[in-house]
PDB file of C-alpha atoms and ligand atoms in Angstrom:
ATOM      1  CA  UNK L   6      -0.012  16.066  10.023  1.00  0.00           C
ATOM      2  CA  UNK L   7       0.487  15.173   6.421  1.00  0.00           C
ATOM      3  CA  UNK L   8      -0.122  11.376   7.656  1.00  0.00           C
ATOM      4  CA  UNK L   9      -3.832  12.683   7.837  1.00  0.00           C
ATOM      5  CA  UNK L  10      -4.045  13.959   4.346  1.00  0.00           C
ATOM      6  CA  UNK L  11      -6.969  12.101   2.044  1.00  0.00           C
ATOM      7  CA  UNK L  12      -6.038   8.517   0.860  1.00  0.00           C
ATOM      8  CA  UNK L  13      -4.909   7.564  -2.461  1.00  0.00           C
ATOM      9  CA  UNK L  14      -7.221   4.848  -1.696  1.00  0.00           C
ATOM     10  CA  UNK L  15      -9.592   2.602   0.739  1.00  0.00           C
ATOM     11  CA  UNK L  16      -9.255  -0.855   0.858  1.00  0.00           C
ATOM     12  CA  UNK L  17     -11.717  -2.933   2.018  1.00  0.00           C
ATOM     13  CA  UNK L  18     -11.593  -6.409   3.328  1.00  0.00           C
ATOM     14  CA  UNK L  19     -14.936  -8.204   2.073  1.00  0.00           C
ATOM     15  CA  UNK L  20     -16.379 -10.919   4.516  1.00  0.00           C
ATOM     16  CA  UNK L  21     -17.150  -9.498   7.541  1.00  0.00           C
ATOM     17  CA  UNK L  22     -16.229  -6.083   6.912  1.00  0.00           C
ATOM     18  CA  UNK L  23     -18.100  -4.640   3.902  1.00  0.00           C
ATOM     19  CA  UNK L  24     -20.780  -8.091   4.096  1.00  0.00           C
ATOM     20  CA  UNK L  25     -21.610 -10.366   6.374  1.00  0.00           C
ATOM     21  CA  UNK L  26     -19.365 -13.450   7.209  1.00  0.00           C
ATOM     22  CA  UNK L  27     -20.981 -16.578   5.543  1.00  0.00           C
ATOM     23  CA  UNK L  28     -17.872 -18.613   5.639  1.00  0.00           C
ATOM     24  CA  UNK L  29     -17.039 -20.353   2.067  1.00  0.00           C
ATOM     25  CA  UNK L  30     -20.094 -18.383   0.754  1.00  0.00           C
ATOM     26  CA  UNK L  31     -21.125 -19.212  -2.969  1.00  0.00           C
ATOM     27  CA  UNK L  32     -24.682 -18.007  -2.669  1.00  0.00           C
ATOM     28  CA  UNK L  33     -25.425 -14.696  -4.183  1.00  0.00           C
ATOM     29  CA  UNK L  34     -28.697 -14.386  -1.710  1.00  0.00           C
ATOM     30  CA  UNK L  35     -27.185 -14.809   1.299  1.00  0.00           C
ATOM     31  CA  UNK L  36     -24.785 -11.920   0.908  1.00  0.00           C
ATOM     32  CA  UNK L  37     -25.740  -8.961   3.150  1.00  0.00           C
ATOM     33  CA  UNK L  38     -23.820  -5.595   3.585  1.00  0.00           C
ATOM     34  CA  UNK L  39     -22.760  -4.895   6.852  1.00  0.00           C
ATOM     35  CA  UNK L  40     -24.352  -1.829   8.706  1.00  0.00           C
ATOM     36  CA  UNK L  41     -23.285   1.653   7.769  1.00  0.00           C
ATOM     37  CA  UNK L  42     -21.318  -0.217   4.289  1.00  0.00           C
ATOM     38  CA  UNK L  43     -23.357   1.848   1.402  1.00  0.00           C
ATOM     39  CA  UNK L  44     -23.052   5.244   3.642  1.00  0.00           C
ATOM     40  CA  UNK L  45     -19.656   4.688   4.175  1.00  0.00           C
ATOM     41  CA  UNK L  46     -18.910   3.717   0.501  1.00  0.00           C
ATOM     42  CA  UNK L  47     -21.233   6.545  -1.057  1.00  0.00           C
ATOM     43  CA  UNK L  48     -19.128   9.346   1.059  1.00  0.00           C
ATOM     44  CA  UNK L  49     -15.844   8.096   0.001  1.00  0.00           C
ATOM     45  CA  UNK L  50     -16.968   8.020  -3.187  1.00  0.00           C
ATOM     46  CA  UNK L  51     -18.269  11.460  -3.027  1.00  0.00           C
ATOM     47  CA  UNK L  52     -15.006  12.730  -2.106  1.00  0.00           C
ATOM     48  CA  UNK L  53     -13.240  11.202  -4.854  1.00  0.00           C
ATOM     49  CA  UNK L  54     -11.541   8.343  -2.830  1.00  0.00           C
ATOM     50  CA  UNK L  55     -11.085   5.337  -5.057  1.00  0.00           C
ATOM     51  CA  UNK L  56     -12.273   1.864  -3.023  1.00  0.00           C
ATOM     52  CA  UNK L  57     -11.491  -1.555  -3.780  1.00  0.00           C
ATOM     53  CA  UNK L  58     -11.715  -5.258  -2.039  1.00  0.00           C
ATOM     54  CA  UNK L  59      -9.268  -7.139  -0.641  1.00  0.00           C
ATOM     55  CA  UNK L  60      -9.803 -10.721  -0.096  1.00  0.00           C
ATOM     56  CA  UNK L  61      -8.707 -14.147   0.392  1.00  0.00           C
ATOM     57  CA  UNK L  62     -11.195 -16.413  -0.725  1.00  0.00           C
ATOM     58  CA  UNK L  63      -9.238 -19.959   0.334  1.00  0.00           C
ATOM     59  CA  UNK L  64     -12.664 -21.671  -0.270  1.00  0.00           C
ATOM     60  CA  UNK L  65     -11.576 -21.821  -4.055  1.00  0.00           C
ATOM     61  CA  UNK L  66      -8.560 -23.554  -3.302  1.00  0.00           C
ATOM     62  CA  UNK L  67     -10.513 -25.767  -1.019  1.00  0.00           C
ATOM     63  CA  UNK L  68     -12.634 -26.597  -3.386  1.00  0.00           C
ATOM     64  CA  UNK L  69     -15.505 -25.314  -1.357  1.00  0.00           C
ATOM     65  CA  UNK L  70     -16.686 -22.546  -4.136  1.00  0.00           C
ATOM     66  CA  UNK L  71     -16.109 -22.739  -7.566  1.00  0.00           C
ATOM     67  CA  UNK L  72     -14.530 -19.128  -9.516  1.00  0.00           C
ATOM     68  CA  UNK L  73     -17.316 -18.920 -11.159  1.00  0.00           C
ATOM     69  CA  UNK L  74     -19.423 -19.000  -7.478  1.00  0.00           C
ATOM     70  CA  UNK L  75     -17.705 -16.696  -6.332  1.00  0.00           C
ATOM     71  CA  UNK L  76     -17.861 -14.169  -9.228  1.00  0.00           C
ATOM     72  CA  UNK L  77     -21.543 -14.289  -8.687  1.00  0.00           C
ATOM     73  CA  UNK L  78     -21.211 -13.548  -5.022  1.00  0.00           C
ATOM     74  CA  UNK L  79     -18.902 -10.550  -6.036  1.00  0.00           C
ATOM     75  CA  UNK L  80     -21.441  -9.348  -8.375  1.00  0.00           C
ATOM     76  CA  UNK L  81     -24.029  -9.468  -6.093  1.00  0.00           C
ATOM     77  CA  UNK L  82     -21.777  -7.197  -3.802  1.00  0.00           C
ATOM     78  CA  UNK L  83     -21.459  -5.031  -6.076  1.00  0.00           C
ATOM     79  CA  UNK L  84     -25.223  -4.857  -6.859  1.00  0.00           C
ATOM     80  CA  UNK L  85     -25.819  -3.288  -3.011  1.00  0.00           C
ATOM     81  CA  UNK L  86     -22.649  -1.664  -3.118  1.00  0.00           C
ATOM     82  CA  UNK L  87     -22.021  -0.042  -5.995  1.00  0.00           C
ATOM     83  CA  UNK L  88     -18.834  -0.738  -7.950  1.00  0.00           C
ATOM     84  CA  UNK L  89     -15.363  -0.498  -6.672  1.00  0.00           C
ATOM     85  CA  UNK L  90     -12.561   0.571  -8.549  1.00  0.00           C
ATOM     86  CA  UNK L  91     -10.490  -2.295  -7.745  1.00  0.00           C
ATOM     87  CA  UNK L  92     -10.904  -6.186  -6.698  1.00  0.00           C
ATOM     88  CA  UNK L  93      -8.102  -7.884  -5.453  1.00  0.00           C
ATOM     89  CA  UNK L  94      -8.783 -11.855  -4.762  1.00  0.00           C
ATOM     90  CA  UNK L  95      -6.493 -14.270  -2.719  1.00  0.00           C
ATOM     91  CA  UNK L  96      -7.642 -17.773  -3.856  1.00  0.00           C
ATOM     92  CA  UNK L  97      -5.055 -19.729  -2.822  1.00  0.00           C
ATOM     93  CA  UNK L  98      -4.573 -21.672   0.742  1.00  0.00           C
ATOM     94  CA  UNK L  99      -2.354 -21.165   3.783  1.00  0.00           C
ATOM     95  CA  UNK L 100      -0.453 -24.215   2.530  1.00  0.00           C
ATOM     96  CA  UNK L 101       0.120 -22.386  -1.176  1.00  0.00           C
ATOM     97  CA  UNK L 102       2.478 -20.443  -0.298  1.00  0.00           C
ATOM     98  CA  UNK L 103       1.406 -17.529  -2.295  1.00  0.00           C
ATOM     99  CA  UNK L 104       2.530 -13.671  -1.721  1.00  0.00           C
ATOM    100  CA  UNK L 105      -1.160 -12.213  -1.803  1.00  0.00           C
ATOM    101  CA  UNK L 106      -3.124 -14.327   0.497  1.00  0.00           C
ATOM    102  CA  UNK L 107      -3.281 -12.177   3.643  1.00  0.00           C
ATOM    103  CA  UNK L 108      -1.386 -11.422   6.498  1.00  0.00           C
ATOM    104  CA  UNK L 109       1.071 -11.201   3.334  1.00  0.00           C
ATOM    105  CA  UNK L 110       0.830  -7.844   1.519  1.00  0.00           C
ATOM    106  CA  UNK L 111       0.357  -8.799  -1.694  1.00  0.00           C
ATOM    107  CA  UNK L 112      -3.230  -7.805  -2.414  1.00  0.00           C
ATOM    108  CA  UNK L 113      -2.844  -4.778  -1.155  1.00  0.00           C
ATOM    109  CA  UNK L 114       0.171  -3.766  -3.313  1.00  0.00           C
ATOM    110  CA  UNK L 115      -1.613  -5.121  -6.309  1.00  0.00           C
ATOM    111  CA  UNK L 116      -4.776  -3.380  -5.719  1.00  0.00           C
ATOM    112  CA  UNK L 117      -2.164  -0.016  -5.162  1.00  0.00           C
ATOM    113  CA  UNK L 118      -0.838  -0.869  -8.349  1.00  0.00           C
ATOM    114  CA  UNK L 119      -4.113  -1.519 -10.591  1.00  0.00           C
ATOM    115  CA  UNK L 120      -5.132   2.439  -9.327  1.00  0.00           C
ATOM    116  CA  UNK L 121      -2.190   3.803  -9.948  1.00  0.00           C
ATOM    117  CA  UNK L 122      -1.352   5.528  -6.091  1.00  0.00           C
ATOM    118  CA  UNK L 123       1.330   4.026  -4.020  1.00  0.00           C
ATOM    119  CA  UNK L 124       0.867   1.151  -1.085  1.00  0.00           C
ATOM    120  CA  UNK L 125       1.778   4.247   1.627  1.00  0.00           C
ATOM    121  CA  UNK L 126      -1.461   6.307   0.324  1.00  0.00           C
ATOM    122  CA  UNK L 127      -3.884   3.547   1.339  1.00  0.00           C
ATOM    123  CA  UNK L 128      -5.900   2.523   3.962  1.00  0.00           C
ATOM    124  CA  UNK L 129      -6.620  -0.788   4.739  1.00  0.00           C
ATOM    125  CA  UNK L 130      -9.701  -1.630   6.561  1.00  0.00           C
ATOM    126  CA  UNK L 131     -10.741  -5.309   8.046  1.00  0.00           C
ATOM    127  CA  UNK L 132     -12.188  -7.195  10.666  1.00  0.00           C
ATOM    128  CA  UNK L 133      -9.213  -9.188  11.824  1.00  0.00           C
ATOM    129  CA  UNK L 134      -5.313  -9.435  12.563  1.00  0.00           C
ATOM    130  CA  UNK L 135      -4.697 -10.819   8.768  1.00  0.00           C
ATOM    131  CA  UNK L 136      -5.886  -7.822   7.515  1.00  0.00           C
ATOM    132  CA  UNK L 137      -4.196  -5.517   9.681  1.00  0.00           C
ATOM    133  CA  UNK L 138      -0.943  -7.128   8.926  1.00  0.00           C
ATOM    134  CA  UNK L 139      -1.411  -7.100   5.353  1.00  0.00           C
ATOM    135  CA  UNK L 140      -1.529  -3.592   5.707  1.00  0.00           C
ATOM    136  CA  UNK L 141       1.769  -3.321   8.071  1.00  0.00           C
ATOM    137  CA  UNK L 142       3.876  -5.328   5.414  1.00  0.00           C
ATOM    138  CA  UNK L 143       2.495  -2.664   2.764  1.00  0.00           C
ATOM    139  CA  UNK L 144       3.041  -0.314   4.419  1.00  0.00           C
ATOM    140  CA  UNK L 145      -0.552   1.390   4.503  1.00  0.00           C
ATOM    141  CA  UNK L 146      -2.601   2.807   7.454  1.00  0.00           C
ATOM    142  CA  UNK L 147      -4.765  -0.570   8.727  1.00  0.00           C
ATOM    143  CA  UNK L 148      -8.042   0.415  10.612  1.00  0.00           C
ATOM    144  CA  UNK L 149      -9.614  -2.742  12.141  1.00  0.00           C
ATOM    145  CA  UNK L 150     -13.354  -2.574  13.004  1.00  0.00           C
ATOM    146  CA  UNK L 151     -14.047  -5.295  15.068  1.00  0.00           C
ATOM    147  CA  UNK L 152     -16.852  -7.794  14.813  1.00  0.00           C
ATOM    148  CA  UNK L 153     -18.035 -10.228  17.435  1.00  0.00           C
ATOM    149  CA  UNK L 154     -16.070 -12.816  16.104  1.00  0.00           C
ATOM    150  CA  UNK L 155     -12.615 -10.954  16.313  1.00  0.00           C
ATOM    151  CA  UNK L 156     -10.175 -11.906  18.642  1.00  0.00           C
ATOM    152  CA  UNK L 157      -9.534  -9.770  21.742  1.00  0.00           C
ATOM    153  CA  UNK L 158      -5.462  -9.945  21.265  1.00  0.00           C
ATOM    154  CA  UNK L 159      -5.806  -8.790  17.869  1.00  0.00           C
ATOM    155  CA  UNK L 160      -7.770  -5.889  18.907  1.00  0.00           C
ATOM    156  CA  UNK L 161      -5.255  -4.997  21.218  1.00  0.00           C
ATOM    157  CA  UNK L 162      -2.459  -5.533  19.107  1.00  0.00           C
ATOM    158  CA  UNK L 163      -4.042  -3.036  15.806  1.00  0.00           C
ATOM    159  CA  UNK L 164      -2.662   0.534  15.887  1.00  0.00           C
ATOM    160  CA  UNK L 165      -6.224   1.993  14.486  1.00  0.00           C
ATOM    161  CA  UNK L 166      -9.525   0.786  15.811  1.00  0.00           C
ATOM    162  CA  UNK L 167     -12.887   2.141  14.534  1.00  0.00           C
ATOM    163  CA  UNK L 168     -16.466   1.489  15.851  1.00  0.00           C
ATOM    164  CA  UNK L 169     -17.897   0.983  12.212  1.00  0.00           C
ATOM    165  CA  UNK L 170     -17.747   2.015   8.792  1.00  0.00           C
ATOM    166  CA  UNK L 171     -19.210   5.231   9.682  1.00  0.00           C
ATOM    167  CA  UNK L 172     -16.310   6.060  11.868  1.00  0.00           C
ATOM    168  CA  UNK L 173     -13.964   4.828   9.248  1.00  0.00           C
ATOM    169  CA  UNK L 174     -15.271   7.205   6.906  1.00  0.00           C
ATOM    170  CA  UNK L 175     -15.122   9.867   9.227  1.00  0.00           C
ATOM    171  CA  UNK L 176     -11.370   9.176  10.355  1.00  0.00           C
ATOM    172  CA  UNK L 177     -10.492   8.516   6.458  1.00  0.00           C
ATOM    173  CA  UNK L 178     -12.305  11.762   5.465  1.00  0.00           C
ATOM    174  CA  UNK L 179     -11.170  13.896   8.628  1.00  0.00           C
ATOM    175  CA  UNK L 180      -8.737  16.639   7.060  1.00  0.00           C
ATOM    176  CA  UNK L 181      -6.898  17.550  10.507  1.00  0.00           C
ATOM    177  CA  UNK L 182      -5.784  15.169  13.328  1.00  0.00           C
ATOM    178  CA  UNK L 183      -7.083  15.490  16.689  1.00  0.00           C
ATOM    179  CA  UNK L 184      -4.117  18.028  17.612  1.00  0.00           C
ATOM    180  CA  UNK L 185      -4.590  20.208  14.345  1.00  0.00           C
ATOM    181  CA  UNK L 186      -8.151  20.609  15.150  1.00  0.00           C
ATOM    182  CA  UNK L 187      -7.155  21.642  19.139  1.00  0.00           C
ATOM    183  CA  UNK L 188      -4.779  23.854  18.051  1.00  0.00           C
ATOM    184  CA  UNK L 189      -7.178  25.210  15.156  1.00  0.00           C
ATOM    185  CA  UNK L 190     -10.090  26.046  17.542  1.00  0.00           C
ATOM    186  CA  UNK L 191      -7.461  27.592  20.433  1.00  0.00           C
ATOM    187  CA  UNK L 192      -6.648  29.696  17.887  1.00  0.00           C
ATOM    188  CA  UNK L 193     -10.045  30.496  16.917  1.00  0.00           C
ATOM    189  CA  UNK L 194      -8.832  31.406  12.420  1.00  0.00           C
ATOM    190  CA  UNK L 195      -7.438  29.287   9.874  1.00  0.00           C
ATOM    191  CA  UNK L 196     -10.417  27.920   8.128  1.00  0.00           C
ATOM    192  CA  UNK L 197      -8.503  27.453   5.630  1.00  0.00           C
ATOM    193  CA  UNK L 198      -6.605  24.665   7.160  1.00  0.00           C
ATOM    194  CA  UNK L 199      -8.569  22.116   6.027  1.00  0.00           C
ATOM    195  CA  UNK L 200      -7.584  23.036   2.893  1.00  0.00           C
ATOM    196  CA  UNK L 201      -4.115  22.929   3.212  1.00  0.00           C
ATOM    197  CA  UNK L 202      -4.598  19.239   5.088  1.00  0.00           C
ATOM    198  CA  UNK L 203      -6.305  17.948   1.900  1.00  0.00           C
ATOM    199  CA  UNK L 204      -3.805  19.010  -0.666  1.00  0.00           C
ATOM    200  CA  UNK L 205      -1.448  16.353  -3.102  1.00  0.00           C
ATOM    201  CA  UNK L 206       1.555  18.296  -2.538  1.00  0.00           C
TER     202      UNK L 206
HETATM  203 MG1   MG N  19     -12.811 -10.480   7.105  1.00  0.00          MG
HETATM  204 ZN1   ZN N  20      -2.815 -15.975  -2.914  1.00  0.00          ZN
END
């Protein structure tokens, strides 16, 4: 029940999670949230729940956007988005051999670090396998929401699926698990078990 308790933190996968997926993008214009991202983000932020960005961003090491390209792109994010607490960029290759770029968890335990609340307190959320990995080798709760573009096997094979953001906010926020909230109304008392769900301690 205590796995249900609020996060020490969301992390969000960028391209095709909280934007659109313009592969390699470098263009500040064509970046467009996905549906449901600024509701999603504003409620977390209501409640207090730090958010960041994970991301790998190989199109640096490719030499298909330049850092300073991809700042711009990140502002621009930001602009729709409002800020995030944390960004934590991947902008190596596959070949680089680097601990952050993901299905490796280093992004996530960096952006853990940079707000101060441990890897286990997080959530992950992304759009495809990598991301739900990342979070595995963490150790944080991954919720994939699926896009057209992810792969069937990896939808299968991730232990949290959401419809959209919207859900995600609503499972993050959620203070009881489906079998507290059973046992809560078969009971018919304990409002004040949200309470207890939502405590640090
Ligand atoms: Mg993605
Ligand atoms: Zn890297």
């Amino acid at each position: 029940m205590f796995e249900q308790r609020r996060p020490g933190a969301v992390l969000f996968d960028r391209d095709g999670t909280l934007i659109k997926d313009v592969p390699y993008n470098g263009d500040p214009a064509r970046v467009e949230p996905m549906q449901g991202a600024l509701e999603a983000l504003a409620r977390l932020r209501r409640a207090d729940v730090p958010v960041a960005v994970v991301t790998n961003q190989s199109g640096v090491a490719k030499g298909l956007l330049t850092p300073d390209e991809m700042d711009q792109v990140n502002a621009r994010v930001e602009e729709l988005l409002g800020p995030f607490d944390a960004w934590a960029i991947c902008v190596h290759d596959d070949c680089d051999g680097c601990t952050c770029r993901k299905p490796a968890p280093g992004l996530v335990i960096r952006a853990a670090a940079v707000l101060d609340v441990s890897p286990r307190d997080c959530v992950v959320v992304g759009d495809i396998g990598r991301d739900m990995e990342a979070a595995r080798a963490a150790g944080a709760r991954g919720i994939l929401v699926p896009t057209g573009e992810t792969r069937r096997e990896e939808i299968q094979q991730a232990a949290e699926v959401a419809e959209d953001l919207s859900d995600v906010a609503d499972r993050v926020l959620s203070a009881v698990d489906q079998a507290g909230e059973a046992a809560r109304v078969s009971t018919g008392a304990a409002v004040w078990s949200p309470l207890v769900g939502w405590s640090r301690w």
